[in-house]
Structures are given as structure tokens and as C-alpha cells.
Short mmCIF file of N, CA, C and O in Angstrom, two decimals:
data_model
loop_
_atom_site.label_atom_id
_atom_site.label_comp_id
_atom_site.label_asym_id
_atom_site.label_seq_id
_atom_site.Cartn_x
_atom_site.Cartn_y
_atom_site.Cartn_z
N MET D 1 115.72 266.60 12.92
CA MET D 1 114.82 267.68 12.55
C MET D 1 114.82 268.77 13.62
O MET D 1 114.93 269.94 13.31
N ILE D 2 114.71 268.39 14.87
CA ILE D 2 114.68 269.37 15.95
C ILE D 2 116.04 270.05 16.10
O ILE D 2 116.12 271.24 16.41
N LEU D 3 117.12 269.31 15.83
CA LEU D 3 118.45 269.90 15.91
C LEU D 3 118.67 270.93 14.80
O LEU D 3 119.35 271.93 15.01
N ASN D 4 118.09 270.67 13.63
CA ASN D 4 118.22 271.63 12.53
C ASN D 4 117.53 272.95 12.87
O ASN D 4 118.06 274.02 12.59
N VAL D 5 116.35 272.86 13.46
CA VAL D 5 115.63 274.06 13.86
C VAL D 5 116.39 274.79 14.96
O VAL D 5 116.53 276.02 14.93
N LEU D 6 116.92 274.04 15.90
CA LEU D 6 117.69 274.63 16.99
C LEU D 6 118.96 275.31 16.46
O LEU D 6 119.34 276.40 16.92
N LEU D 7 119.59 274.70 15.47
CA LEU D 7 120.78 275.29 14.86
C LEU D 7 120.44 276.61 14.17
O LEU D 7 121.20 277.57 14.26
N MET D 8 119.31 276.67 13.50
CA MET D 8 118.89 277.91 12.85
C MET D 8 118.62 279.00 13.88
O MET D 8 119.00 280.16 13.68
N ILE D 9 117.98 278.66 14.99
CA ILE D 9 117.69 279.64 16.04
C ILE D 9 118.99 280.16 16.65
O ILE D 9 119.16 281.38 16.84
N VAL D 10 119.91 279.26 16.94
CA VAL D 10 121.20 279.66 17.51
C VAL D 10 121.98 280.51 16.51
O VAL D 10 122.60 281.51 16.90
N SER D 11 121.90 280.17 15.24
CA SER D 11 122.61 280.94 14.22
C SER D 11 122.09 282.38 14.14
O SER D 11 122.88 283.33 14.11
N VAL D 12 120.78 282.54 14.11
CA VAL D 12 120.19 283.87 14.04
C VAL D 12 120.52 284.67 15.31
O VAL D 12 120.87 285.85 15.24
N ALA D 13 120.44 284.02 16.46
CA ALA D 13 120.76 284.69 17.72
C ALA D 13 122.23 285.12 17.75
O ALA D 13 122.55 286.22 18.21
N LEU D 14 123.11 284.28 17.23
CA LEU D 14 124.54 284.60 17.19
C LEU D 14 124.79 285.80 16.28
O LEU D 14 125.57 286.70 16.64
N ILE D 15 124.14 285.86 15.16
CA ILE D 15 124.29 287.00 14.25
C ILE D 15 123.80 288.28 14.91
O ILE D 15 124.46 289.32 14.86
N ILE D 16 122.65 288.22 15.57
CA ILE D 16 122.08 289.40 16.22
C ILE D 16 122.99 289.89 17.34
O ILE D 16 123.27 291.09 17.45
N VAL D 17 123.49 288.98 18.16
CA VAL D 17 124.35 289.37 19.28
C VAL D 17 125.66 289.96 18.76
O VAL D 17 126.17 290.94 19.31
N CYS D 18 126.20 289.41 17.69
CA CYS D 18 127.43 289.96 17.12
C CYS D 18 127.21 291.37 16.57
O CYS D 18 128.07 292.24 16.71
N LEU D 19 126.06 291.60 15.97
CA LEU D 19 125.77 292.94 15.45
C LEU D 19 125.52 293.95 16.56
O LEU D 19 125.73 295.15 16.36
N LEU D 20 125.09 293.50 17.72
CA LEU D 20 124.82 294.41 18.84
C LEU D 20 126.09 294.86 19.55
O LEU D 20 126.08 295.86 20.27
N GLN D 21 127.18 294.13 19.36
CA GLN D 21 128.42 294.48 20.06
C GLN D 21 129.00 295.77 19.50
O GLN D 21 128.84 296.09 18.33
N SER D 22 129.70 296.49 20.36
CA SER D 22 130.31 297.74 19.93
C SER D 22 131.48 297.44 18.99
O SER D 22 132.21 296.46 19.18
N GLY D 23 131.65 298.30 18.01
CA GLY D 23 132.70 298.10 17.02
C GLY D 23 134.07 298.39 17.58
O GLY D 23 134.27 299.28 18.39
N LYS D 24 135.06 297.63 17.13
CA LYS D 24 136.42 297.84 17.55
C LYS D 24 137.31 298.14 16.35
O LYS D 24 138.52 298.03 16.40
N SER D 25 136.71 298.56 15.24
CA SER D 25 137.47 298.79 14.02
C SER D 25 138.20 300.12 14.04
O SER D 25 139.09 300.34 13.23
N ASP D 26 137.86 301.03 14.95
CA ASP D 26 138.53 302.32 15.01
C ASP D 26 140.02 302.16 15.30
O ASP D 26 140.85 302.85 14.73
N GLY D 27 140.36 301.23 16.18
CA GLY D 27 141.76 301.00 16.50
C GLY D 27 142.53 300.44 15.32
O GLY D 27 143.69 300.77 15.11
N ILE D 28 141.89 299.62 14.52
CA ILE D 28 142.55 299.04 13.34
C ILE D 28 142.81 300.13 12.30
O ILE D 28 143.88 300.19 11.71
N VAL D 29 141.85 301.01 12.10
CA VAL D 29 142.02 302.11 11.15
C VAL D 29 143.15 303.02 11.59
O VAL D 29 144.00 303.42 10.79
N ASN D 30 143.21 303.34 12.88
CA ASN D 30 144.29 304.18 13.39
C ASN D 30 145.65 303.51 13.24
O ASN D 30 146.63 304.17 12.96
N ALA D 31 145.70 302.21 13.42
CA ALA D 31 146.97 301.50 13.28
C ALA D 31 147.45 301.50 11.83
O ALA D 31 148.63 301.63 11.56
N LEU D 32 146.53 301.39 10.88
CA LEU D 32 146.90 301.37 9.47
C LEU D 32 147.29 302.75 8.95
O LEU D 32 148.13 302.86 8.07
N THR D 33 146.67 303.79 9.49
CA THR D 33 146.97 305.14 9.02
C THR D 33 148.13 305.77 9.77
O THR D 33 148.59 306.85 9.39
N GLY D 34 148.61 305.16 10.83
CA GLY D 34 149.74 305.68 11.58
C GLY D 34 149.38 306.67 12.65
O GLY D 34 150.24 307.29 13.25
N GLN D 35 148.10 306.86 12.88
CA GLN D 35 147.68 307.79 13.92
C GLN D 35 147.89 307.13 15.28
O GLN D 35 148.03 305.92 15.38
N SER D 36 147.92 307.95 16.31
CA SER D 36 148.08 307.39 17.64
C SER D 36 146.83 306.60 18.00
O SER D 36 145.71 307.04 17.76
N SER D 37 147.04 305.44 18.52
CA SER D 37 145.90 304.59 18.86
C SER D 37 146.21 303.79 20.11
O SER D 37 147.35 303.63 20.51
N ASN D 38 145.19 303.29 20.70
CA ASN D 38 145.30 302.41 21.85
C ASN D 38 144.96 300.99 21.45
O ASN D 38 144.28 300.28 22.16
N LEU D 39 145.44 300.59 20.27
CA LEU D 39 145.09 299.28 19.74
C LEU D 39 145.54 298.16 20.65
O LEU D 39 144.84 297.18 20.86
N PHE D 40 146.73 298.30 21.23
CA PHE D 40 147.26 297.22 22.04
C PHE D 40 147.10 297.47 23.53
O PHE D 40 147.68 296.79 24.35
N ALA D 41 146.32 298.49 23.88
CA ALA D 41 146.05 298.75 25.30
C ALA D 41 145.08 297.69 25.81
O ALA D 41 144.14 297.30 25.13
N HIS D 42 145.33 297.23 26.99
CA HIS D 42 144.46 296.21 27.58
C HIS D 42 143.28 296.89 28.25
O HIS D 42 143.41 297.46 29.33
N GLN D 43 142.15 296.84 27.57
CA GLN D 43 140.94 297.44 28.12
C GLN D 43 139.98 296.31 28.44
O GLN D 43 139.67 295.49 27.58
N LYS D 44 139.51 296.30 29.66
CA LYS D 44 138.57 295.26 30.06
C LYS D 44 137.16 295.63 29.62
O LYS D 44 136.78 296.79 29.64
N GLU D 45 136.42 294.62 29.23
CA GLU D 45 135.03 294.84 28.88
C GLU D 45 134.23 295.02 30.16
O GLU D 45 134.49 294.37 31.16
N ARG D 46 133.25 295.90 30.09
CA ARG D 46 132.43 296.15 31.26
C ARG D 46 130.98 296.28 30.84
O ARG D 46 130.67 296.64 29.72
N GLY D 47 130.11 295.99 31.76
CA GLY D 47 128.68 296.21 31.56
C GLY D 47 128.11 295.39 30.42
O GLY D 47 128.28 294.17 30.35
N ALA D 48 127.43 296.09 29.52
CA ALA D 48 126.73 295.42 28.42
C ALA D 48 127.71 294.72 27.48
O ALA D 48 127.40 293.65 26.94
N ASP D 49 128.89 295.31 27.27
CA ASP D 49 129.88 294.67 26.39
C ASP D 49 130.32 293.32 26.94
O ASP D 49 130.50 292.36 26.19
N LEU D 50 130.49 293.23 28.24
CA LEU D 50 130.89 291.98 28.88
C LEU D 50 129.79 290.94 28.74
O LEU D 50 130.05 289.78 28.39
N VAL D 51 128.55 291.35 28.96
CA VAL D 51 127.41 290.41 28.85
C VAL D 51 127.28 289.92 27.42
O VAL D 51 127.12 288.71 27.17
N LEU D 52 127.36 290.83 26.44
CA LEU D 52 127.23 290.43 25.04
C LEU D 52 128.39 289.53 24.62
O LEU D 52 128.20 288.59 23.84
N SER D 53 129.57 289.78 25.14
CA SER D 53 130.72 288.95 24.82
C SER D 53 130.53 287.53 25.35
O SER D 53 130.81 286.55 24.65
N ARG D 54 130.04 287.42 26.57
CA ARG D 54 129.82 286.08 27.15
C ARG D 54 128.69 285.35 26.45
O ARG D 54 128.76 284.13 26.25
N ILE D 55 127.64 286.07 26.06
CA ILE D 55 126.54 285.45 25.31
C ILE D 55 127.05 284.95 23.96
O ILE D 55 126.69 283.87 23.51
N THR D 56 127.92 285.75 23.32
CA THR D 56 128.48 285.35 22.03
C THR D 56 129.29 284.07 22.16
O THR D 56 129.16 283.16 21.31
N VAL D 57 130.10 283.97 23.19
CA VAL D 57 130.90 282.76 23.41
C VAL D 57 129.99 281.56 23.64
O VAL D 57 130.19 280.48 23.07
N GLY D 58 128.97 281.73 24.46
CA GLY D 58 128.03 280.64 24.73
C GLY D 58 127.29 280.18 23.49
O GLY D 58 127.15 278.98 23.24
N LEU D 59 126.83 281.14 22.69
CA LEU D 59 126.13 280.79 21.45
C LEU D 59 127.06 280.12 20.44
O LEU D 59 126.66 279.21 19.73
N ALA D 60 128.31 280.58 20.39
CA ALA D 60 129.27 279.97 19.47
C ALA D 60 129.55 278.52 19.86
O ALA D 60 129.60 277.63 19.00
N ILE D 61 129.71 278.27 21.15
CA ILE D 61 129.92 276.90 21.61
C ILE D 61 128.70 276.04 21.30
O ILE D 61 128.84 274.91 20.81
N ALA D 62 127.52 276.58 21.56
CA ALA D 62 126.28 275.84 21.26
C ALA D 62 126.17 275.55 19.76
O ALA D 62 125.77 274.45 19.36
N PHE D 63 126.55 276.52 18.93
CA PHE D 63 126.50 276.33 17.48
C PHE D 63 127.38 275.16 17.05
O PHE D 63 126.95 274.28 16.30
N PHE D 64 128.62 275.12 17.54
CA PHE D 64 129.52 274.05 17.14
C PHE D 64 129.09 272.70 17.69
O PHE D 64 129.20 271.68 16.99
N VAL D 65 128.60 272.67 18.91
CA VAL D 65 128.14 271.40 19.48
C VAL D 65 126.94 270.85 18.68
O VAL D 65 126.90 269.66 18.35
N ILE D 66 126.00 271.72 18.37
CA ILE D 66 124.82 271.28 17.61
C ILE D 66 125.23 270.84 16.21
O ILE D 66 124.74 269.83 15.70
N ALA D 67 126.14 271.59 15.57
CA ALA D 67 126.60 271.21 14.23
C ALA D 67 127.29 269.84 14.24
O ALA D 67 127.08 269.02 13.34
N ILE D 68 128.08 269.57 15.28
CA ILE D 68 128.75 268.27 15.38
C ILE D 68 127.73 267.17 15.62
O ILE D 68 127.81 266.09 15.05
N LEU D 69 126.73 267.45 16.47
CA LEU D 69 125.69 266.45 16.73
C LEU D 69 124.88 266.14 15.47
O LEU D 69 124.52 264.99 15.22
N ILE D 70 124.60 267.16 14.66
CA ILE D 70 123.87 266.94 13.41
C ILE D 70 124.72 266.08 12.47
O ILE D 70 124.22 265.17 11.82
N ARG D 71 126.01 266.39 12.41
CA ARG D 71 126.89 265.63 11.50
C ARG D 71 127.04 264.18 11.94
O ARG D 71 127.12 263.29 11.11
N MET D 72 127.06 263.93 13.26
CA MET D 72 127.23 262.57 13.75
C MET D 72 125.95 261.75 13.60
O MET D 72 126.02 260.53 13.44
N GLY D 73 124.82 262.43 13.68
CA GLY D 73 123.55 261.70 13.68
C GLY D 73 122.95 261.59 12.39
O GLY D 73 122.78 261.11 11.44
#
């Protein structure tokens, strides 16, 4: 029961953090239309983008661990 509630909280937090991240679809659109783009340029994340990216990874790992624990128990 407590794991189910925790999974719901982690799920909502993961959705919110993903929506807060800056979009990267501009490079994909430029690649499909043939315009010049920096799609394959290696750009490092900095500041808020880096923090949101790390939070997303942490929440995703927590989501899978909790889901596996629910399935096993």
C-alpha cells in the first residue's frame, strides 16, 4: 500500500520534471527539413538543465526500483 502511494508520487514528480526541461525538438525539425542545425554538436548541460536532468535520472531509477518491488511483493 505504501509503495503504491510512493510510486504515484514519484510518477507525478517525474512527469513534472520532464515537462520543466527545455525542449530539444528544434534540432530534430531542422534535421528533417534540411536546414543547418547543430543536432549532433556536443553541448553540455549547464545550470538548471543539468539539475533537472539529474533529478529526472534519479526519479526514473526510483520509479523502476519501486515498480519492481511492487511486482515482487
